[in-house]
Amino acid sequence: MERNVIYLDGGMGTQLQANGLKPGELPEAFMFEHEELLMKLHRNYIESGAQII
């Protein structure tokens, strides 16, 4: 029986911090204010082979 394993990584917070999220700032608010960045980060995950974003 062949099994497909999907790995999950919670690295979005790290990506947001690397792109300007400040300590104590709400990630949800930051993402609404920087929608283009959020799309770029998700696109990077997809292009890297992510099956779940």
Short mmCIF file of N, CA and C in Angstrom, two decimals:
data_model
loop_
_atom_site.label_atom_id
_atom_site.label_comp_id
_atom_site.label_asym_id
_atom_site.label_seq_id
_atom_site.Cartn_x
_atom_site.Cartn_y
_atom_site.Cartn_z
N MET A 1 0.84 -1.17 0.00
CA MET A 1 0.00 0.00 0.00
C MET A 1 0.89 1.25 0.00
N GLU A 2 0.67 2.12 -0.96
CA GLU A 2 1.44 3.37 -1.05
C GLU A 2 0.76 4.44 -0.20
N ARG A 3 1.58 5.18 0.54
CA ARG A 3 1.05 6.25 1.39
C ARG A 3 1.66 7.57 0.97
N ASN A 4 0.85 8.57 0.91
CA ASN A 4 1.33 9.93 0.68
C ASN A 4 1.39 10.64 2.01
N VAL A 5 2.54 11.16 2.33
CA VAL A 5 2.73 11.88 3.58
C VAL A 5 2.74 13.37 3.27
N ILE A 6 1.97 14.13 4.01
CA ILE A 6 1.94 15.58 3.86
C ILE A 6 2.48 16.18 5.15
N TYR A 7 3.55 16.96 5.02
CA TYR A 7 4.15 17.62 6.17
C TYR A 7 3.59 19.03 6.29
N LEU A 8 3.30 19.45 7.50
CA LEU A 8 2.80 20.79 7.75
C LEU A 8 3.86 21.58 8.51
N ASP A 9 4.00 22.84 8.15
CA ASP A 9 4.98 23.69 8.81
C ASP A 9 4.30 25.00 9.15
N GLY A 10 4.43 25.42 10.39
CA GLY A 10 3.81 26.67 10.82
C GLY A 10 4.72 27.86 10.62
N GLY A 11 5.41 27.94 9.52
CA GLY A 11 6.39 28.98 9.28
C GLY A 11 5.85 30.31 8.80
N MET A 12 4.54 30.46 8.68
CA MET A 12 4.00 31.73 8.18
C MET A 12 4.34 32.88 9.10
N GLY A 13 4.29 32.68 10.41
CA GLY A 13 4.62 33.75 11.35
C GLY A 13 6.05 34.22 11.17
N THR A 14 6.95 33.28 10.96
CA THR A 14 8.35 33.63 10.73
C THR A 14 8.49 34.43 9.45
N GLN A 15 7.75 34.04 8.42
CA GLN A 15 7.80 34.78 7.15
C GLN A 15 7.25 36.20 7.32
N LEU A 16 6.19 36.32 8.08
CA LEU A 16 5.63 37.66 8.32
C LEU A 16 6.61 38.53 9.09
N GLN A 17 7.26 37.96 10.09
CA GLN A 17 8.25 38.71 10.86
C GLN A 17 9.42 39.15 9.98
N ALA A 18 9.85 38.28 9.10
CA ALA A 18 10.95 38.61 8.20
C ALA A 18 10.56 39.70 7.21
N ASN A 19 9.25 39.91 7.05
CA ASN A 19 8.77 40.90 6.09
C ASN A 19 8.09 42.09 6.74
N GLY A 20 8.38 42.34 8.04
CA GLY A 20 7.94 43.58 8.65
C GLY A 20 7.00 43.49 9.83
N LEU A 21 6.48 42.30 10.15
CA LEU A 21 5.61 42.19 11.33
C LEU A 21 6.43 42.49 12.58
N LYS A 22 5.97 43.44 13.36
CA LYS A 22 6.70 43.86 14.55
C LYS A 22 6.24 43.09 15.78
N PRO A 23 7.11 42.93 16.78
CA PRO A 23 6.72 42.25 18.02
C PRO A 23 5.48 42.90 18.64
N GLY A 24 4.50 42.10 19.01
CA GLY A 24 3.28 42.59 19.60
C GLY A 24 2.20 42.99 18.61
N GLU A 25 2.57 43.09 17.33
CA GLU A 25 1.60 43.46 16.30
C GLU A 25 0.76 42.23 15.95
N LEU A 26 -0.53 42.42 15.75
CA LEU A 26 -1.40 41.30 15.42
C LEU A 26 -1.17 40.84 13.98
N PRO A 27 -0.81 39.57 13.80
CA PRO A 27 -0.58 39.06 12.44
C PRO A 27 -1.81 39.21 11.55
N GLU A 28 -3.00 39.02 12.13
CA GLU A 28 -4.22 39.13 11.33
C GLU A 28 -4.38 40.54 10.75
N ALA A 29 -4.13 41.56 11.57
CA ALA A 29 -4.22 42.94 11.10
C ALA A 29 -3.14 43.23 10.07
N PHE A 30 -1.92 42.74 10.33
CA PHE A 30 -0.80 42.93 9.41
C PHE A 30 -1.14 42.35 8.04
N MET A 31 -1.73 41.16 8.03
CA MET A 31 -2.05 40.51 6.74
C MET A 31 -3.10 41.29 5.97
N PHE A 32 -4.11 41.86 6.67
CA PHE A 32 -5.11 42.66 5.97
C PHE A 32 -4.50 43.93 5.39
N GLU A 33 -3.49 44.47 6.06
CA GLU A 33 -2.85 45.70 5.59
C GLU A 33 -1.80 45.44 4.51
N HIS A 34 -1.38 44.17 4.34
CA HIS A 34 -0.33 43.81 3.38
C HIS A 34 -0.76 42.61 2.55
N GLU A 35 -1.90 42.73 1.90
CA GLU A 35 -2.47 41.62 1.14
C GLU A 35 -1.53 41.13 0.04
N GLU A 36 -0.82 42.05 -0.61
CA GLU A 36 0.10 41.65 -1.69
C GLU A 36 1.20 40.74 -1.15
N LEU A 37 1.71 41.07 0.02
CA LEU A 37 2.75 40.26 0.65
C LEU A 37 2.21 38.88 0.98
N LEU A 38 1.00 38.81 1.53
CA LEU A 38 0.40 37.53 1.86
C LEU A 38 0.26 36.66 0.61
N MET A 39 -0.19 37.23 -0.48
CA MET A 39 -0.31 36.49 -1.74
C MET A 39 1.06 36.01 -2.22
N LYS A 40 2.06 36.86 -2.11
CA LYS A 40 3.42 36.49 -2.51
C LYS A 40 3.93 35.31 -1.68
N LEU A 41 3.74 35.36 -0.37
CA LEU A 41 4.22 34.29 0.50
C LEU A 41 3.51 32.98 0.18
N HIS A 42 2.20 33.03 -0.04
CA HIS A 42 1.47 31.81 -0.40
C HIS A 42 1.92 31.29 -1.76
N ARG A 43 2.15 32.18 -2.70
CA ARG A 43 2.63 31.77 -4.02
C ARG A 43 3.99 31.09 -3.90
N ASN A 44 4.86 31.62 -3.04
CA ASN A 44 6.17 31.00 -2.83
C ASN A 44 6.04 29.60 -2.26
N TYR A 45 5.11 29.41 -1.31
CA TYR A 45 4.89 28.07 -0.75
C TYR A 45 4.42 27.11 -1.85
N ILE A 46 3.48 27.56 -2.68
CA ILE A 46 2.95 26.70 -3.76
C ILE A 46 4.06 26.35 -4.75
N GLU A 47 4.83 27.35 -5.15
CA GLU A 47 5.93 27.11 -6.09
C GLU A 47 7.01 26.20 -5.52
N SER A 48 7.09 26.15 -4.19
CA SER A 48 8.07 25.26 -3.53
C SER A 48 7.54 23.83 -3.37
N GLY A 49 6.27 23.63 -3.76
CA GLY A 49 5.71 22.29 -3.71
C GLY A 49 4.72 22.03 -2.60
N ALA A 50 4.33 23.07 -1.86
CA ALA A 50 3.36 22.88 -0.78
C ALA A 50 2.04 22.37 -1.34
N GLN A 51 1.43 21.43 -0.65
CA GLN A 51 0.13 20.91 -1.02
C GLN A 51 -0.97 21.53 -0.19
N ILE A 52 -0.63 22.15 0.91
CA ILE A 52 -1.59 22.81 1.79
C ILE A 52 -1.00 24.16 2.19
N ILE A 53 -1.83 25.21 2.09
CA ILE A 53 -1.35 26.52 2.55
C ILE A 53 -2.38 27.09 3.50
#
